Short mmCIF file of C-alpha atoms in Angstrom, two decimals:
data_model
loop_
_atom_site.label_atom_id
_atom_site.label_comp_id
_atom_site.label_asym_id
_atom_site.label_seq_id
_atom_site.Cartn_x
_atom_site.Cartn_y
_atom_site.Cartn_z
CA UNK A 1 -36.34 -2.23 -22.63
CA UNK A 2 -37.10 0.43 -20.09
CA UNK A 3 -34.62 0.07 -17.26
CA UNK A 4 -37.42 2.28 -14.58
CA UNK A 5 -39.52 -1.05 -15.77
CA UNK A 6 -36.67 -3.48 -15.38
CA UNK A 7 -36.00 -1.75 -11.40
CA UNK A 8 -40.12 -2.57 -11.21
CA UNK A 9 -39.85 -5.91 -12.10
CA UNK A 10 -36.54 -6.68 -10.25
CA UNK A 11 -38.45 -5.41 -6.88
CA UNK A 12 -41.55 -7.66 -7.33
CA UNK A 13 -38.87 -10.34 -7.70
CA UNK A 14 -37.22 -9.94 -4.40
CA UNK A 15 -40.07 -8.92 -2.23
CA UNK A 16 -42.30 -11.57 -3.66
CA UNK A 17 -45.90 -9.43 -3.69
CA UNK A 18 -47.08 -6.43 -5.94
CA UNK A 19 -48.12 -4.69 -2.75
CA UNK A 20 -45.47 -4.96 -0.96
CA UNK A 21 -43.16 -3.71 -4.25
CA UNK A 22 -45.66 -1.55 -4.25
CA UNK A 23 -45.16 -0.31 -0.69
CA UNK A 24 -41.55 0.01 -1.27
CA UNK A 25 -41.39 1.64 -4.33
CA UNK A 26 -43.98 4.22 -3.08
CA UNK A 27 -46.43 3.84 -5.99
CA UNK A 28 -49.85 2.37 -5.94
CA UNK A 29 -50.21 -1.46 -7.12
CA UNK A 30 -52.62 -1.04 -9.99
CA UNK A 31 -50.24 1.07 -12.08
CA UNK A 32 -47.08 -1.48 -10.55
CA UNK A 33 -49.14 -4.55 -11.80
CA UNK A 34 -49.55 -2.96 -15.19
CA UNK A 35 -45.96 -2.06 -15.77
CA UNK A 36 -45.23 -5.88 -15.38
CA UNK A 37 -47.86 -6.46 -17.84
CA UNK A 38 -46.48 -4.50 -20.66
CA UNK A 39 -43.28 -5.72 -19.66
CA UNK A 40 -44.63 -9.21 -20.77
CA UNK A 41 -46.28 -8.48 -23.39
CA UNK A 42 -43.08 -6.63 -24.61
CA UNK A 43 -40.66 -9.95 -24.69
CA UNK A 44 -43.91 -12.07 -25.55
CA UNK A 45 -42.91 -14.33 -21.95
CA UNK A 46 -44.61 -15.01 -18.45
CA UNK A 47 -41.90 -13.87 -15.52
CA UNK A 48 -43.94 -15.15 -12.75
CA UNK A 49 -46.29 -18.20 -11.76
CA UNK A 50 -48.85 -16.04 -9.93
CA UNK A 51 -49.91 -18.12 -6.66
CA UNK A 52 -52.58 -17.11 -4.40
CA UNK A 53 -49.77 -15.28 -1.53
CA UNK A 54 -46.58 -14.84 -3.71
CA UNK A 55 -45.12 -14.64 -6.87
CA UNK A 56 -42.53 -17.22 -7.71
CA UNK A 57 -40.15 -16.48 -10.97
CA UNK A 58 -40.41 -18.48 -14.22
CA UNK A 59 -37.08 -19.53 -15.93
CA UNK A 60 -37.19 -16.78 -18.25
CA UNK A 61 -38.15 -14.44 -15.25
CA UNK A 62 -34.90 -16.16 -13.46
CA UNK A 63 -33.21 -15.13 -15.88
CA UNK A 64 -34.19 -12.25 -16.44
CA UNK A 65 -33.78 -11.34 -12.93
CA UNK A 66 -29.85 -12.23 -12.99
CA UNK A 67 -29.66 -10.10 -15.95
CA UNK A 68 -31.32 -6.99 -14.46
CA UNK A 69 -29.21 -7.37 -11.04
CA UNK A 70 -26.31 -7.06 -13.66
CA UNK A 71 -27.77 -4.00 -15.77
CA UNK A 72 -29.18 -2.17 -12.74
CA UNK A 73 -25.70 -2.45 -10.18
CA UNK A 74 -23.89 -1.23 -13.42
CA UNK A 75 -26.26 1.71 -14.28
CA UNK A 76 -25.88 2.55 -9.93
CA UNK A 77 -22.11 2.26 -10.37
CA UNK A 78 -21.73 4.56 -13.01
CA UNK A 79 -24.03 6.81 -11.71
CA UNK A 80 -21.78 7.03 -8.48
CA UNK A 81 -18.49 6.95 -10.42
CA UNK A 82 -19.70 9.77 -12.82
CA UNK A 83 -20.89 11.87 -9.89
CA UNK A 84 -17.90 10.98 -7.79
CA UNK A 85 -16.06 12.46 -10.92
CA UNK A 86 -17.67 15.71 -10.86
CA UNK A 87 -17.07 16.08 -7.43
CA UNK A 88 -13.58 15.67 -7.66
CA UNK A 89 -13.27 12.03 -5.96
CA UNK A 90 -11.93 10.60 -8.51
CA UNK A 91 -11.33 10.96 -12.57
CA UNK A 92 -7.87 11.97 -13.78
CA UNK A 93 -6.07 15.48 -12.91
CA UNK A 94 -3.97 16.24 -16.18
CA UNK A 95 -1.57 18.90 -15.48
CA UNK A 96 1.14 20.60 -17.01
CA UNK A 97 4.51 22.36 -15.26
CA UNK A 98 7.25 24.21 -15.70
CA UNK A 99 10.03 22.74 -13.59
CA UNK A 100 11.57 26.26 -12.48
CA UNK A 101 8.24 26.35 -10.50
CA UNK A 102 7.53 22.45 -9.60
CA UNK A 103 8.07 23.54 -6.23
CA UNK A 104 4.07 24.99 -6.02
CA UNK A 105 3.13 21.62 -6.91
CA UNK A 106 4.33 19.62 -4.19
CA UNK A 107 1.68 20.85 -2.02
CA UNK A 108 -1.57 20.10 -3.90
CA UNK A 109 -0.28 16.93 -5.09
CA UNK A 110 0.44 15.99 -1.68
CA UNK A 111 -3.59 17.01 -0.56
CA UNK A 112 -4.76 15.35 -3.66
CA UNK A 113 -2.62 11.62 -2.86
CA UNK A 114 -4.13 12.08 0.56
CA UNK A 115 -7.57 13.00 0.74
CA UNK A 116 -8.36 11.71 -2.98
CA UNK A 117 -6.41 8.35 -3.78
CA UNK A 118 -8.68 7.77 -6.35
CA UNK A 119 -7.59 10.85 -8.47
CA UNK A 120 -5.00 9.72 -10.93
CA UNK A 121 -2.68 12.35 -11.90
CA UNK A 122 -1.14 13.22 -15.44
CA UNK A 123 2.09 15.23 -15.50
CA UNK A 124 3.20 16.29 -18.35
CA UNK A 125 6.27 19.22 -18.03
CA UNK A 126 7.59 21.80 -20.54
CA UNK A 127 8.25 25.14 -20.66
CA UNK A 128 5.44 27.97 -20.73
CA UNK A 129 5.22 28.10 -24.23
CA UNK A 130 5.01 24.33 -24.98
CA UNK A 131 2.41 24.37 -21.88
CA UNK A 132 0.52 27.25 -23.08
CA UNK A 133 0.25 25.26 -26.42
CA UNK A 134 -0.48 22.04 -24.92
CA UNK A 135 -3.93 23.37 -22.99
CA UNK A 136 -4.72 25.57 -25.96
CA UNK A 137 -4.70 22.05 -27.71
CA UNK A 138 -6.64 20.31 -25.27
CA UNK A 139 -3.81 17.88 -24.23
CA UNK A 140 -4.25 19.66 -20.51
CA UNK A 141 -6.71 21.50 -18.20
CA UNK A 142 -3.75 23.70 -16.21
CA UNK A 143 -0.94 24.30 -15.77
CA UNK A 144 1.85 26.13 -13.47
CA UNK A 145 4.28 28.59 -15.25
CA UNK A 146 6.33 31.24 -15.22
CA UNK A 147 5.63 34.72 -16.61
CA UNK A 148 5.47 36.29 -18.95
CA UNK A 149 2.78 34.51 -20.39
CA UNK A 150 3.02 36.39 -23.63
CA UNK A 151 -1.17 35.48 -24.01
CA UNK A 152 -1.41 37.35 -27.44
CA UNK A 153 0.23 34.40 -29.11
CA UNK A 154 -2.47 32.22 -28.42
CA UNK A 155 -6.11 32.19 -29.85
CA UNK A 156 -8.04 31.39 -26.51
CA UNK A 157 -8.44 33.22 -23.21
CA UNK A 158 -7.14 32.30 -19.93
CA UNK A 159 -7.75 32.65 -15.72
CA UNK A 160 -4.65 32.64 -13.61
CA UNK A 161 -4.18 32.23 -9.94
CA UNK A 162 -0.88 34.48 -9.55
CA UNK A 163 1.67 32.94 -7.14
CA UNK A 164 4.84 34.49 -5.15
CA UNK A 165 6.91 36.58 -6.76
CA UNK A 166 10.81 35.44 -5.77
CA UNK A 167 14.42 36.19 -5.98
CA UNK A 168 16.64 34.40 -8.37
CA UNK A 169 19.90 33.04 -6.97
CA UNK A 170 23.31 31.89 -7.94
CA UNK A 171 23.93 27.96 -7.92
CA UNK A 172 27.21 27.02 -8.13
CA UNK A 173 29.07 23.66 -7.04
CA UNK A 174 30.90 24.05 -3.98
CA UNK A 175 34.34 23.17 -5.92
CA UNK A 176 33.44 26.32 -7.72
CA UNK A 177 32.18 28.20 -5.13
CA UNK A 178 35.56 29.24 -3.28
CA UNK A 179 36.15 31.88 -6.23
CA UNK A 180 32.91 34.05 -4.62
CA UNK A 181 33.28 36.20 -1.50
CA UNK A 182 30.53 36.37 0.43
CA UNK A 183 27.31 35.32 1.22
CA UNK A 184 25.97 37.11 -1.64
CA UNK A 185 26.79 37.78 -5.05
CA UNK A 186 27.10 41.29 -7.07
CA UNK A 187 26.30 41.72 -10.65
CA UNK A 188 29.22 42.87 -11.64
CA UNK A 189 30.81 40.20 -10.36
CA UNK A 190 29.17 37.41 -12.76
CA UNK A 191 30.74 39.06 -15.63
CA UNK A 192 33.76 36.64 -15.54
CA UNK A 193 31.70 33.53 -14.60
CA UNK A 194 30.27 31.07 -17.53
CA UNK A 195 26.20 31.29 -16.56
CA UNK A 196 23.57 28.67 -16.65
CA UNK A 197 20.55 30.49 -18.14
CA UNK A 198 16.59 29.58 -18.64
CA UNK A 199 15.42 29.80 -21.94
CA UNK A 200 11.96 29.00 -23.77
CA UNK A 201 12.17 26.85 -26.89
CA UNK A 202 9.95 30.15 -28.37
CA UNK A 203 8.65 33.42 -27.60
CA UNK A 204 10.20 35.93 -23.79
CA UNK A 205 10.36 34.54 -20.86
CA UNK A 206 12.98 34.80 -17.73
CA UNK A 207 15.57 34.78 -20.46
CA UNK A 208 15.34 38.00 -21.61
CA UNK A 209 14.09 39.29 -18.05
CA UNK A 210 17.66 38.33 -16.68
CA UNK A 211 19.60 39.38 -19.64
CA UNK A 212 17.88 42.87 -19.14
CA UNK A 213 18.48 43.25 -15.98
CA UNK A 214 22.26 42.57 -16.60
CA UNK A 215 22.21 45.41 -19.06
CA UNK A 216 20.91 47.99 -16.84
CA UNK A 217 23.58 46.86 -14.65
CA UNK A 218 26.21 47.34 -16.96
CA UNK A 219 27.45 44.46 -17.26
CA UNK A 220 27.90 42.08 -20.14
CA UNK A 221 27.13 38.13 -18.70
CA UNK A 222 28.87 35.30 -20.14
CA UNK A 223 26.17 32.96 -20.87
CA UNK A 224 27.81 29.30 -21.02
CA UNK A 225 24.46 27.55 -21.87
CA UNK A 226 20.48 28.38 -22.41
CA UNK A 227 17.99 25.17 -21.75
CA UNK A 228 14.09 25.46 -20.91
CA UNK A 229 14.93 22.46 -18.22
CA UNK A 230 15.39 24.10 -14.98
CA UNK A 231 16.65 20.52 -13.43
CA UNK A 232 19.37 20.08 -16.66
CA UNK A 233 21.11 23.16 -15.64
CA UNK A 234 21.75 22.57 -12.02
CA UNK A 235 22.88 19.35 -12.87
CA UNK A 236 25.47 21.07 -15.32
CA UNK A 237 25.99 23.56 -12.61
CA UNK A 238 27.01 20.68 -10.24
CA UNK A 239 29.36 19.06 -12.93
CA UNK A 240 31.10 22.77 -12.65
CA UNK A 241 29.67 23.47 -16.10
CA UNK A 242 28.59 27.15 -14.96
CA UNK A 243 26.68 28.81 -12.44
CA UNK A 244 22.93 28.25 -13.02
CA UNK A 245 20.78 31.49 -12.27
CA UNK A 246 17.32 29.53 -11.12
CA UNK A 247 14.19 31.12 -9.49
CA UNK A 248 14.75 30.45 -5.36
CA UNK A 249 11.68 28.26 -4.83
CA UNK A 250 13.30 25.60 -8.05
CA UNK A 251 15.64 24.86 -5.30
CA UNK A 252 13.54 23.51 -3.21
CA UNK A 253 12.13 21.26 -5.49
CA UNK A 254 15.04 19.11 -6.92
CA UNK A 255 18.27 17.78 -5.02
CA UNK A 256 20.97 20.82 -3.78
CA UNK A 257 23.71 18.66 -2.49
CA UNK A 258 26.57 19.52 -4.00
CA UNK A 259 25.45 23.11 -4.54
CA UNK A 260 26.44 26.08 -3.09
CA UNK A 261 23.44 28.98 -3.32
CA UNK A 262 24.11 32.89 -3.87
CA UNK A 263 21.57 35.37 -3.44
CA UNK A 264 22.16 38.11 -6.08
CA UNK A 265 22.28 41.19 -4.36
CA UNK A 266 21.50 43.89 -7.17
CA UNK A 267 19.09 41.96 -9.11
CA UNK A 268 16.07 44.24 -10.05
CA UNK A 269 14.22 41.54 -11.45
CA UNK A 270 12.38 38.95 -9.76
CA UNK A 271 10.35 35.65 -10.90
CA UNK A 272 6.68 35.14 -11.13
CA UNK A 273 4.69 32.35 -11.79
CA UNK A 274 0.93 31.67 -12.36
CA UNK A 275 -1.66 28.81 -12.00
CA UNK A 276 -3.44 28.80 -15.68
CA UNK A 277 -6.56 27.73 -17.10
CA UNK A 278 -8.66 28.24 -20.31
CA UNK A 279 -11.39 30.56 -19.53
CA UNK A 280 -14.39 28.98 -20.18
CA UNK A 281 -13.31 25.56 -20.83
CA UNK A 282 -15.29 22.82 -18.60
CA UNK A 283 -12.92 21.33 -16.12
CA UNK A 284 -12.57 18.11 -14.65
CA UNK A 285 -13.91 17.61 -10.50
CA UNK A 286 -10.39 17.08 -9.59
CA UNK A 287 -9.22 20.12 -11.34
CA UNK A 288 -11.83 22.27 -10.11
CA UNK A 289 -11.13 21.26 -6.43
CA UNK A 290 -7.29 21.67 -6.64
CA UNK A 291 -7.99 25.59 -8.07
CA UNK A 292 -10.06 25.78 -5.38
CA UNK A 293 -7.28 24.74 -3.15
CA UNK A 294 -4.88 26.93 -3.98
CA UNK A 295 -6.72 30.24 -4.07
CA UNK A 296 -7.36 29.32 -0.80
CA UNK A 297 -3.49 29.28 -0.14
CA UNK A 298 -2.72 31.90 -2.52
CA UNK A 299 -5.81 34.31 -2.30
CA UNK A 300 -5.33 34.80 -6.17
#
């Protein structure tokens, strides 16, 4: 059954008259009057008792009629829910994050709760490999992570949106914190203290970027415990485990109480992070407007 005759017939029902359907449908009345013809002829039925001023329904064109009210509000709803998808309205927002740079997050998620309640939004975290993996797999559309992105590894292509570069910083429990001078830290002053290090489950990353720059220091750190969880290790750091070197902005992003936070004054390294995407991959409404969103912010 064609639904453009279905809408035809459903209009002659509720206005009564092929010419004024007619008139509101913006077509002539011949063609109108034949459409409900061949719709007749197609289910072999009579929909209407044709009186002299109006057209009154027969049962099977009653029920008919609460059929197509059914058919044609659902075909108008999905129309409006698929377009309302594309524009970013609604639809589901997968994304994937490294927690060393959740903090970059807040902010979009905050725009999306409030000017698009009817996004949902998928989280799923990991470190930039796993991540990396995870869109290459389809599992996500983007993702926030930390360089280096080591983007020979994988077999697709990818856009970034690059965010702040930042200091990384000491974060110590204030028990433990009475042993450093200062309101900053030296290098060669960690050299004695167990340390909390990032640390991807494969491939560089800040791991090796901090170890490096300890070596062209010249001094030899005494690293207490690697994880890729960025929220683990100050929660070891505030048990007095170690002292947790963390990107500045991670700070921000999970509880500090307890802490005490160092800037490290020699440090020649800083961290980076980036907003990815495959290139060429179709993305969701929602996606495409938070992108949009933060290369307003970022200018990337």
């Amino acid at each position: 059954m064609d639904t453009k005759r279905l809408r035809y017939f459903k209009t002659i029902a509720d206005e009564g008259q092929i010419t004024r359907a007619a008139r509101k449908l913006q077509m002539a009345q011949p063609p109108l009057s034949q459409q409900l013809k061949l719709l007749e002829e197609e289910l072999n039925v009579q929909l209407f008792d044709r009186g002299k001023r109006s057209l009154q329904l027969t049962a099977a064109g009653a029920a008919l009629y609460e059929k197509a009210k059914i058919i044609l509000g659902t075909i108008e709803d999905t129309v409006h829910e698929i377009k309302a998808m594309d524009s970013g309205e609604m639809g589901t927002l997968s994304i994937g994050v490294n927690k060393s740079c959740f903090y970059y997050l807040l902010e979009p998620m905050g725009h999306i709760r409030a000017n698009t309640p009817n996004v949902k939004i998928q989280l799923r975290e990991g470190d930039t490999y796993t991540l990396m993996q995870a869109m290459a797999e389809r599992d996500i559309e983007v993702a926030f992570v930390r360089f280096p992105l080591n983007i020979e590894d994988f077999t697709v292509q990818y856009d970034a949106i690059t965010l702040p570069a930042e200091r990384y910083v000491l974060a110590v429990s204030t028990t433990h914190a009475r042993s450093i001078e200062g309101v900053e830290v030296q290098m060669q002053h960690l050299s004695g203290i167990p340390l909390l290090l990032l640390h991807r489950t494969s491939g560089r990353g800040q791991y090796e970027r901090v170890i490096g720059a300890f070596h062209r220091a010249g001094v030899q750190p005494n690293i207490a415990c690697e994880c890729p969880d960025a929220a683990m290790l100050l929660s070891l750091a505030l048990a007095g485990i170690g002292a947790a070197i963390v990107p500045e902005s991670t700070l921000q992003a999970f509880p500090t109480e307890g802490l005490q936070v160092f800037p490290i004054a020699n440090m020649n390294v800083k961290a980076e992070a980036a907003i990815v995407w495959q290139r060429e991959r179709y993305l969701s409404g929602p996606t495409r407007r938070m992108l949009e969103r933060m290369r307003g912010i970022y200018r990337g």
